[in-house]
XYZ file of C-alpha atoms in Angstrom:
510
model
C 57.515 31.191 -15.828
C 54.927 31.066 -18.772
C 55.633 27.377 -19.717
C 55.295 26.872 -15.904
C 51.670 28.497 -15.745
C 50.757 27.210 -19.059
C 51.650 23.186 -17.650
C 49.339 24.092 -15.134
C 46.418 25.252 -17.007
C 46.449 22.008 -18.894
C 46.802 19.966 -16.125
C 43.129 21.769 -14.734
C 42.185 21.514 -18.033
C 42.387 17.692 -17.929
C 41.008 17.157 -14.638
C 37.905 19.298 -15.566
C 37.375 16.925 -18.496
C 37.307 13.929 -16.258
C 35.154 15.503 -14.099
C 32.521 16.199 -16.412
C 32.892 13.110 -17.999
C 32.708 11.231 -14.824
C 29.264 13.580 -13.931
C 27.793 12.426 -17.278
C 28.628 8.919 -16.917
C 26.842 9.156 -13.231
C 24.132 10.986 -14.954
C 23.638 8.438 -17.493
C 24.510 5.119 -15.421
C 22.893 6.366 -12.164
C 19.382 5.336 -12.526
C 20.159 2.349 -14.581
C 22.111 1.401 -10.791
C 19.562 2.761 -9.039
C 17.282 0.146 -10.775
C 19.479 -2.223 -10.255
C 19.923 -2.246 -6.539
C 15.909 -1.594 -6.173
C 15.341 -5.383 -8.561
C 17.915 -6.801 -5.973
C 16.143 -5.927 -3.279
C 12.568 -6.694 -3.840
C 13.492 -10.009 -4.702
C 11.518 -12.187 -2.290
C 15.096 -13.764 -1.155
C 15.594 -14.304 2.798
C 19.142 -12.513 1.804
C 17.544 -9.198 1.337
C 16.905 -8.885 5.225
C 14.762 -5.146 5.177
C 12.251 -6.287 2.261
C 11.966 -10.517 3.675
C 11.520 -9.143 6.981
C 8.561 -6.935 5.669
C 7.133 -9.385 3.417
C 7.363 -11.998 6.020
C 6.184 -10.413 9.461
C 4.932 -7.139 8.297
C 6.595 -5.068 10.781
C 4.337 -1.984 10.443
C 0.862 -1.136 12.754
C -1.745 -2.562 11.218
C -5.195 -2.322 12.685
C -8.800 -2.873 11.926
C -11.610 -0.884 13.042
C -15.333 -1.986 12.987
C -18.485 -0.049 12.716
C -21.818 -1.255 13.724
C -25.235 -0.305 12.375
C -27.205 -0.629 15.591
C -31.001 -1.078 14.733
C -32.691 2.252 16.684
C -36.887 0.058 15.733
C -37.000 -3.328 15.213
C -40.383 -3.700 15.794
C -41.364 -1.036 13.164
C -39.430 -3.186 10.716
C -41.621 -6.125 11.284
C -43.879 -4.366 10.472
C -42.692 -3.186 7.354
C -41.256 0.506 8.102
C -38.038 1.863 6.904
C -34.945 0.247 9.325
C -33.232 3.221 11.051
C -29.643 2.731 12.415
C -27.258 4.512 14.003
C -23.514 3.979 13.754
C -21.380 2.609 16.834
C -17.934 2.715 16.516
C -14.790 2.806 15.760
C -13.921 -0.543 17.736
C -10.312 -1.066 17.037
C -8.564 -4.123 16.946
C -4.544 -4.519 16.176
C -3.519 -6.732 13.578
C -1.120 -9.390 13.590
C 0.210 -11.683 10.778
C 2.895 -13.497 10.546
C 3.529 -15.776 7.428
C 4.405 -19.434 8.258
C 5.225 -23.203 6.518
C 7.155 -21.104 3.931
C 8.624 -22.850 1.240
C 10.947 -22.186 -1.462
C 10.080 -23.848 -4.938
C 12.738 -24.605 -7.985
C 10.394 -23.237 -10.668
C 10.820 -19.109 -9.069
C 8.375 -19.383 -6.165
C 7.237 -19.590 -2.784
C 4.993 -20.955 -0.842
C 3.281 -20.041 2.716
C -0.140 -19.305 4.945
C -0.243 -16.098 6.675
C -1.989 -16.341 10.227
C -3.615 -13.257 11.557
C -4.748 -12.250 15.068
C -6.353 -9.507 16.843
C -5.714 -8.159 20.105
C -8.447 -5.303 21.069
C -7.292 -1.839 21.700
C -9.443 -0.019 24.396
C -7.242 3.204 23.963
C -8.476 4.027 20.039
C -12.285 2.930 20.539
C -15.230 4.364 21.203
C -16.025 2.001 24.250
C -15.597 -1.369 25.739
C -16.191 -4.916 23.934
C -18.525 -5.003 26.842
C -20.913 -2.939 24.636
C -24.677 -3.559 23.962
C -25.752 -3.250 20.030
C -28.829 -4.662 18.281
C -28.264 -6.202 14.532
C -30.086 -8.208 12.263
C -30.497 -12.112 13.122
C -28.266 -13.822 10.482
C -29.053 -17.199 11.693
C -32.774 -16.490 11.738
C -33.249 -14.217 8.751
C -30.251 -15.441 6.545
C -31.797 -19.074 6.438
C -35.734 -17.742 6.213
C -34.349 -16.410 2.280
C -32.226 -19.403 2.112
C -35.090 -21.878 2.098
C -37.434 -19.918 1.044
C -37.852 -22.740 -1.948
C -38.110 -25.254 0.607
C -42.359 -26.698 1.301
C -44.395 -24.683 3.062
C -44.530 -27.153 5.793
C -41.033 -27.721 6.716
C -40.416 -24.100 6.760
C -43.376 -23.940 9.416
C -41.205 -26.618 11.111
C -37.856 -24.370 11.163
C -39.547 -21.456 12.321
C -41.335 -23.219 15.082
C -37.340 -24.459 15.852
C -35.996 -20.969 15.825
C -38.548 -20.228 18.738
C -37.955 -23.411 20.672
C -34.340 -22.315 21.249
C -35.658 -18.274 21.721
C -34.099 -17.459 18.313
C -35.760 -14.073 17.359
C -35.003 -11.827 13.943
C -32.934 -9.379 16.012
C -29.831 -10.027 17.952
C -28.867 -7.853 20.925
C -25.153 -9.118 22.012
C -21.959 -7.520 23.078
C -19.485 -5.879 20.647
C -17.667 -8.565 21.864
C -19.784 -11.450 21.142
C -20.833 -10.210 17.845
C -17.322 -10.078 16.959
C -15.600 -13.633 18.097
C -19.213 -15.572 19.100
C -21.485 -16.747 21.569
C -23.046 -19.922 22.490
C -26.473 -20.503 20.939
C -28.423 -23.476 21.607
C -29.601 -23.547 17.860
C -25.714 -23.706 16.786
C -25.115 -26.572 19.308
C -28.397 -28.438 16.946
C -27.531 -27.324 13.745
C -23.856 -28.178 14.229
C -25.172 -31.882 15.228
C -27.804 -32.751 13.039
C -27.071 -30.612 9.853
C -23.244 -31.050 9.625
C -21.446 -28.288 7.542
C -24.501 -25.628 7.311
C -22.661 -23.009 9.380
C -19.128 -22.179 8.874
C -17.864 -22.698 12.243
C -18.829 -25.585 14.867
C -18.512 -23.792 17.885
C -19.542 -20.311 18.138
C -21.323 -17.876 15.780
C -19.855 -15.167 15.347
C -19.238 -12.389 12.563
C -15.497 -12.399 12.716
C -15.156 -15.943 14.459
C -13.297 -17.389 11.263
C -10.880 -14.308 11.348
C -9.295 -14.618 14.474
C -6.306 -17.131 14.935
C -6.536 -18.798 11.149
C -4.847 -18.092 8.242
C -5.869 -17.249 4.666
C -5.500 -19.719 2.765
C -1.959 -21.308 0.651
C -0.285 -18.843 -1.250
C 1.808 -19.696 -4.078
C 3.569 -16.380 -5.532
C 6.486 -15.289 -7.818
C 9.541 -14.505 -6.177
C 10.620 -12.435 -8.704
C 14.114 -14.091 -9.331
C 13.120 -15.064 -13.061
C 11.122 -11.660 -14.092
C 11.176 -8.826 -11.543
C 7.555 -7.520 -12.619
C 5.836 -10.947 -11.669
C 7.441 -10.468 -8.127
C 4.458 -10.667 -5.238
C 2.108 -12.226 -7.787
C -0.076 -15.374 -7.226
C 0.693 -18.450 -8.917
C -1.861 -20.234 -7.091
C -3.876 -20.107 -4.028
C -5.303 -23.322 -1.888
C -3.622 -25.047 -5.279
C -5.794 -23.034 -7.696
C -4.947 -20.632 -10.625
C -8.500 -19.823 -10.723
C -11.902 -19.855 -8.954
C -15.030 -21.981 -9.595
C -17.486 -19.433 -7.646
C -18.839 -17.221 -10.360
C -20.128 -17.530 -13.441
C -17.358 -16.390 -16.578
C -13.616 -17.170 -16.837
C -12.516 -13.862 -16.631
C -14.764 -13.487 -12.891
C -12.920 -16.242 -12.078
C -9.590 -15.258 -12.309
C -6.569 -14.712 -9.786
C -5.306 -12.125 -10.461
C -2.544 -9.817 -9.159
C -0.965 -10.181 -5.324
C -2.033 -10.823 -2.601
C -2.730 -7.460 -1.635
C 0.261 -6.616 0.823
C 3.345 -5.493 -1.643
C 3.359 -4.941 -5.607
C 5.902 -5.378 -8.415
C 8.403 -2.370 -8.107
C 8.490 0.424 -11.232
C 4.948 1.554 -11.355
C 3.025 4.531 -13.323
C -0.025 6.318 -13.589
C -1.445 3.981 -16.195
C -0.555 0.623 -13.828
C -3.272 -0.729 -11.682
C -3.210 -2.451 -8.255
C -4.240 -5.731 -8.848
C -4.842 -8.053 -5.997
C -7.208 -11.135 -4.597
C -8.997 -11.194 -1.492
C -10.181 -14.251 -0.307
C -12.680 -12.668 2.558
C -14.068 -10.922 -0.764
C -13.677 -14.250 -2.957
C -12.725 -12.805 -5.778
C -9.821 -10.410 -7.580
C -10.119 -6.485 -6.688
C -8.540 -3.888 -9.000
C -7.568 -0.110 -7.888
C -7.196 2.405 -10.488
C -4.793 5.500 -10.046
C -6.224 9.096 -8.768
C -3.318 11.288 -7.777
C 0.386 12.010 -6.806
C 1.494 12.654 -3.150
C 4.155 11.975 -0.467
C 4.385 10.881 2.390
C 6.270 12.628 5.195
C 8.540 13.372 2.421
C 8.988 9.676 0.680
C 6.551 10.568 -3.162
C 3.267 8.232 -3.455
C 0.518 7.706 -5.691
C -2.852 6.578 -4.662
C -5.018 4.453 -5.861
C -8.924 3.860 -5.284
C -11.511 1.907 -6.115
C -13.143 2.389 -9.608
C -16.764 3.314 -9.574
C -17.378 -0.010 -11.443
C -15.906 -2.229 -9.046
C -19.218 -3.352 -7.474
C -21.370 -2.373 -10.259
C -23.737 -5.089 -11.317
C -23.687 -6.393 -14.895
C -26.899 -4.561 -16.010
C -24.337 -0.904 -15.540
C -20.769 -2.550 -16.136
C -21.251 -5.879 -19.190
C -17.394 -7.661 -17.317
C -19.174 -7.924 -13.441
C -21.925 -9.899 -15.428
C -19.967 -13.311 -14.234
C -20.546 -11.873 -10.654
C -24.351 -12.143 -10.305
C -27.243 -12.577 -9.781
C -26.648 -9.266 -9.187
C -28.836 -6.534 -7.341
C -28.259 -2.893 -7.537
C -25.055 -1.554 -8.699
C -22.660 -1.095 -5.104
C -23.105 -4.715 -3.658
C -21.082 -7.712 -4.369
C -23.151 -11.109 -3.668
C -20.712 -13.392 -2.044
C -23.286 -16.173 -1.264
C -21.704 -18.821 -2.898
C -18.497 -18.427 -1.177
C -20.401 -18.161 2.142
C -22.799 -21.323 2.276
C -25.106 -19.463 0.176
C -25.977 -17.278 3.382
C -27.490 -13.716 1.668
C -24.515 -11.967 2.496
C -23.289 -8.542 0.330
C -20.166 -6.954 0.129
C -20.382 -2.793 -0.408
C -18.449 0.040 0.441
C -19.473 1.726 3.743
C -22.693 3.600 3.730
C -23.570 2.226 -0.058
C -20.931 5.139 -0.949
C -20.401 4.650 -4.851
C -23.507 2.287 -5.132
C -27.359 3.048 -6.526
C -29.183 5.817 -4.482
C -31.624 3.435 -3.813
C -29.574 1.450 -1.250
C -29.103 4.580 0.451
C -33.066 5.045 0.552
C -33.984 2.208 1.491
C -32.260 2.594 5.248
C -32.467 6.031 7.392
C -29.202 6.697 9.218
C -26.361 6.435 6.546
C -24.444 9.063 5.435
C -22.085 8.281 3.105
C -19.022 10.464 2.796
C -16.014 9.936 0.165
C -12.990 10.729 2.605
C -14.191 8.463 5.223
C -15.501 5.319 3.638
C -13.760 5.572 0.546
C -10.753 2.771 0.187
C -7.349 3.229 -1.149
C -4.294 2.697 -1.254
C -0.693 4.878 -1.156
C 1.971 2.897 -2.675
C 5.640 3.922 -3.445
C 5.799 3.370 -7.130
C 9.636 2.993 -7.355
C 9.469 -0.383 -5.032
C 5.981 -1.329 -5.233
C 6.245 -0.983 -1.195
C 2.355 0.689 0.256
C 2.863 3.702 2.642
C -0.622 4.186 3.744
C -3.623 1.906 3.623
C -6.729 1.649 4.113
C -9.077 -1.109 3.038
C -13.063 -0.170 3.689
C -15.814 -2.763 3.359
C -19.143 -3.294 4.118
C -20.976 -6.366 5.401
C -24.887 -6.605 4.750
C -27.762 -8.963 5.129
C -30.099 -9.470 2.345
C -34.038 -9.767 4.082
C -37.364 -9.955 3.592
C -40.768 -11.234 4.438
C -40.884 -15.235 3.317
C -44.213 -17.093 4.367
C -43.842 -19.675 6.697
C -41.262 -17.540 9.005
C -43.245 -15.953 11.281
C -40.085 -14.290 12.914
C -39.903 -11.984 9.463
C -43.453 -10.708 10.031
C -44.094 -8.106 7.377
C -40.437 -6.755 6.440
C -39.710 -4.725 3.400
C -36.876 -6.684 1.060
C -34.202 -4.219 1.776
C -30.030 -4.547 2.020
C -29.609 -4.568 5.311
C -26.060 -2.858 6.412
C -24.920 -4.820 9.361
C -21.220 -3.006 9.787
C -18.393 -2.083 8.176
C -14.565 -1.803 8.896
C -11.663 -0.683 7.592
C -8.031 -2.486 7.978
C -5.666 0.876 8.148
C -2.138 0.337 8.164
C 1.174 2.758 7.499
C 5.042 2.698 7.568
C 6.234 4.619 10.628
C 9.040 4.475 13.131
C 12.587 2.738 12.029
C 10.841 1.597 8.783
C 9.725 4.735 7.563
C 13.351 5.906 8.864
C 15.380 3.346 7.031
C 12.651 4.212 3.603
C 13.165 7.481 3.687
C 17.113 7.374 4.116
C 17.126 5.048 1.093
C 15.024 6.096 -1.083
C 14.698 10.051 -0.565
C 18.084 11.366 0.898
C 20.393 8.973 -0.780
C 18.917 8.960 -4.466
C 18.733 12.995 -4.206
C 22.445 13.042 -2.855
C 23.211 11.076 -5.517
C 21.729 13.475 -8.505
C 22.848 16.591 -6.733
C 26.488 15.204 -6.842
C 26.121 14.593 -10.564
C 24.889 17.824 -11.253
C 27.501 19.276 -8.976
C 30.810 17.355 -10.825
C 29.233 18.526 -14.706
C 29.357 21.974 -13.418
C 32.745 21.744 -11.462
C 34.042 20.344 -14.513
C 32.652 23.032 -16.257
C 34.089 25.683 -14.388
C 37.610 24.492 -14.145
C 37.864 23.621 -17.585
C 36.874 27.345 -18.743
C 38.862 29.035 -16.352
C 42.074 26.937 -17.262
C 41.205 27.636 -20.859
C 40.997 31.381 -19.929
C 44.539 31.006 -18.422
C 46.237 28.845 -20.506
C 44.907 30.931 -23.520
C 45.968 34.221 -21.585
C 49.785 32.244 -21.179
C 49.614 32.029 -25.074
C 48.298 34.714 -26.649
C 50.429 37.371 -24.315
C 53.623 35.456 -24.802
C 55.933 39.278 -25.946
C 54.923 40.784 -22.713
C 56.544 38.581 -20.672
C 59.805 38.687 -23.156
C 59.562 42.495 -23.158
C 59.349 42.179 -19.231
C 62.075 39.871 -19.109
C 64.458 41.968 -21.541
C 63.917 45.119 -20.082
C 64.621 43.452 -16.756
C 67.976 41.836 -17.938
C 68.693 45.471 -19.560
C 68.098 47.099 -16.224
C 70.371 44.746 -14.720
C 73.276 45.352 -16.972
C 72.880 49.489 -17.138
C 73.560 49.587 -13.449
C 76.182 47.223 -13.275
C 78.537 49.341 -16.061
C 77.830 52.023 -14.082
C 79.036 50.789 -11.414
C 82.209 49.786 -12.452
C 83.219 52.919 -14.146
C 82.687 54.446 -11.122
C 84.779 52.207 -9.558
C 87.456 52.839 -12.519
C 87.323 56.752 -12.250
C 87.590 56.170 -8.142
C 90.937 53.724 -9.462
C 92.643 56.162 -11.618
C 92.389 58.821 -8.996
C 93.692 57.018 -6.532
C 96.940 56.141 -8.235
C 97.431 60.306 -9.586
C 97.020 61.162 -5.762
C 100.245 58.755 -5.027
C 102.338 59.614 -7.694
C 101.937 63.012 -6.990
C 103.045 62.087 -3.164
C 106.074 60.570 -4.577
C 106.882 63.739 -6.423
């Protein structure tokens, strides 16, 4: 009986050693798998169907809404008063890319232009297309600074132009024709006798080159040959680096391109990433930890030197001629039309800007950008991308259509491209990366400690079987003795019961 139990308590003893040594192993080898399966499938390989079908199609609502400055007195701003504005909007537009002529290269990359479209979305705006707003003149005003150099004369000569075809220094058009164009009579004559001046030959329109076209060619890492160059530019339109600004380092491509990041990120890393509406690279620093409906993020924002000018930040000196600090001048990517880049309402840029216009009011949460990213894939949860577009104008002599304005930055509108995982996405996300990895670390946990336990409680037994081995002999004696005391008895009784028997017949016989 005590060998018996003793076999036993080895036997649990054993199989809480494997136990625990099976949690530790899982413990130690689990996130080394974990790492493994999460390199294998952010590998831009048409195998890994989830991530290529992300990276290709983007299967996630994306949408961009657009705010207009509508100009409340243009006729005190020819004559030199403050502008006052007043925004209109959101007008919200759904987003559609799709990546196409993709192409697989030897050397660890790929290849591909991403077309976008937008289809209006009546449901999330403030009103119609059909709209009325009033905005600067970018044809009119945008050339008066452009040729400002130009002789005296021949700038007479444009001006009297922009009034033969009833070109004035104020447009009043439909959200809808501001957006994707309308036909002017002055674009029909510059588009025939000064070939290339305007970016588009048929209408002119503030978002006419965004609609059905495509970004450029992309050249990224797949990520096959080093896992942290994965989503990365190699090249884009067959350049590693620009010729629009004025340093090498300004210059540079850097990061992706702006959709999906190298997996394994920290608080220290930085979302790198070019924009080629914004001709050059951006870079978003970290600000805090979060989740999202459950799946753990960290956002990142724009620094406060992203759009500084070189006077207040010495690296953005390769970006001017630079105004104040808060605009970007993208003229020489945009036919050297006086065209700024900010952040919505001047947010983050020199009080000044903010002065200079009545109507803004800049607030952090709403016209701040960033960006929620999952740092264990590099995958972005929530985003939301805020820019503003502004007119540089002023009086120039010659151009009777600027009359007396003040040189100010003239906000025209700003929008914001939002998109966030939701629906079977989100679902499929949050199975993989939330429930499964914390299944797996509660199981490890759970076979240490069941390992654990069984191996001190078999220890308690088998040490019990051991050390208490002349109580069960004492047991087992006194039972044996028991056993034999009653059987003696017995048979003398059955002797004594014997012997009287035969007395009681011979004393018959007598």
């Amino acid at each position: 009986m005590a060998i018996k139990k003793s076999k036993i308590a080895i036997g649990f003893i054993v199989a809480g050693i494997m136990t625990l040594i099976f949690g530790i192993i899982s413990v130690s080898m689990g996130p080394a798998v974990m790492r493994d399966q999460i390199i294998k499938n952010t590998v831009i390989d048409p195998q890994n169907e989830l991530s290529y079908t992300m990276w290709k199609d983007l299967p996630v609502p994306f949408f961009m809404s657009v705010y207009f400055f509508d100009v409340l007195n243009p006729q005190e701003i020819l004559k030199g008063e403050k502008p006052m504005v007043e925004e209109r909007g959101p007008y919200v537009y759904r987003k559609q890319c799709r990546k196409e002529n993709i192409t697989f290269h030897p050397n660890g990359t790929v290849s591909y232009k991403e077309y976008r479209r937008y289809f209006f979305e009546r449901s999330m705006s403030v009103g119609n297309e059909s709209d009325v707003v009033t905005i600067p003149n970018m044809l009119v005003l945008g050339a008066a600074v452009m040729l400002e150099n130009m002789p005296y004369a021949l700038r007479l000569l444009i001006s009297a132009t922009f009034k033969g075809f009833k070109e004035g220094p104020f447009l009043t058009k439909t959200v809808g024709e501001l957006m994707w164009g309308y036909d002017s009579k002055l674009v029909e004559f510059l588009n025939k006798y000064v070939p290339g001046m305007l970016p588009s030959t048929g209408k002119f329109g503030l978002f006419v080159e965004f609609n059905n076209s495509n970004t450029g060619l992309f050249t990224v890492h797949t990520g096959k040959d080093d896992i942290k160059n994965v989503h990365k530019v190699d090249s884009w339109n067959g350049l590693r680096e620009l010729t629009y600004w004025r340093t090498p380092q300004c210059n540079m491509i850097n990061g992706t391109a702006g959709q999906l990041w190298p997996p394994f990120m920290t608080k220290e890393s930085t979302l790198r990433f070019y924009s080629p509406d914004a001709c050059r690279s951006l870079e978003l620093v970290y600000k805090q930890s979060g989740s999202m409906k459950g799946i753990p993020s960290y956002r990142f924002v724009a620094p406060k030197t992203m759009f500084a000018n070189g006077t207040d930040y010495a690296p953005n000196e390769g970006f001017c001629p630079c105004r104040q600090s808060g605009l970007l001048n993208v003229s020489a990517c945009h036919h050297n039309s006086p065209t700024f880049i900010s952040q919505p309402h001047f947010i983050n840029g020199d009080p000044a800007l903010q002065d200079f216009v009545l109507g803004l009011h800049p607030n952090e949460d709403k016209h701040d950008l960033f960006i929620d990213i999952h740092p264990l894939t590099g995958v972005p949860l929530n985003v939301s991308i805020r820019l503003q577009l502004n007119l540089y104008m002023k009086r120039v002599p010659g151009f009777t259509e600027t009359g007396k304005i003040s040189e100010v930055v003239m906000p025209m509108l700003w929008f914001a491209e939002s998109g966030y995982i939701d629906g079977p996405v989100l679902t499929t996300f949050h199975t993989n990366l939330v429930i499964l990895p914390a299944v797996m670390e509660y199981m490890q946990y759970i076979f240490i400690a069941l390992g654990l336990v069984t191996i001190v409680v078999a220890s308690l037994v088998h040490y019990k079987v051991k050390t208490s081995p002349k109580l069960y002999v004492i047991s087992t004696v006194t039972e044996k003795l028991g056993a034999t005391d009653n059987g003696q008895v017995k048979g003398s009784h059955g002797n004594e019961t014997q012997e009287k028997s035969i007395m009681s017949n011979s004393e018959k016989g007598l």
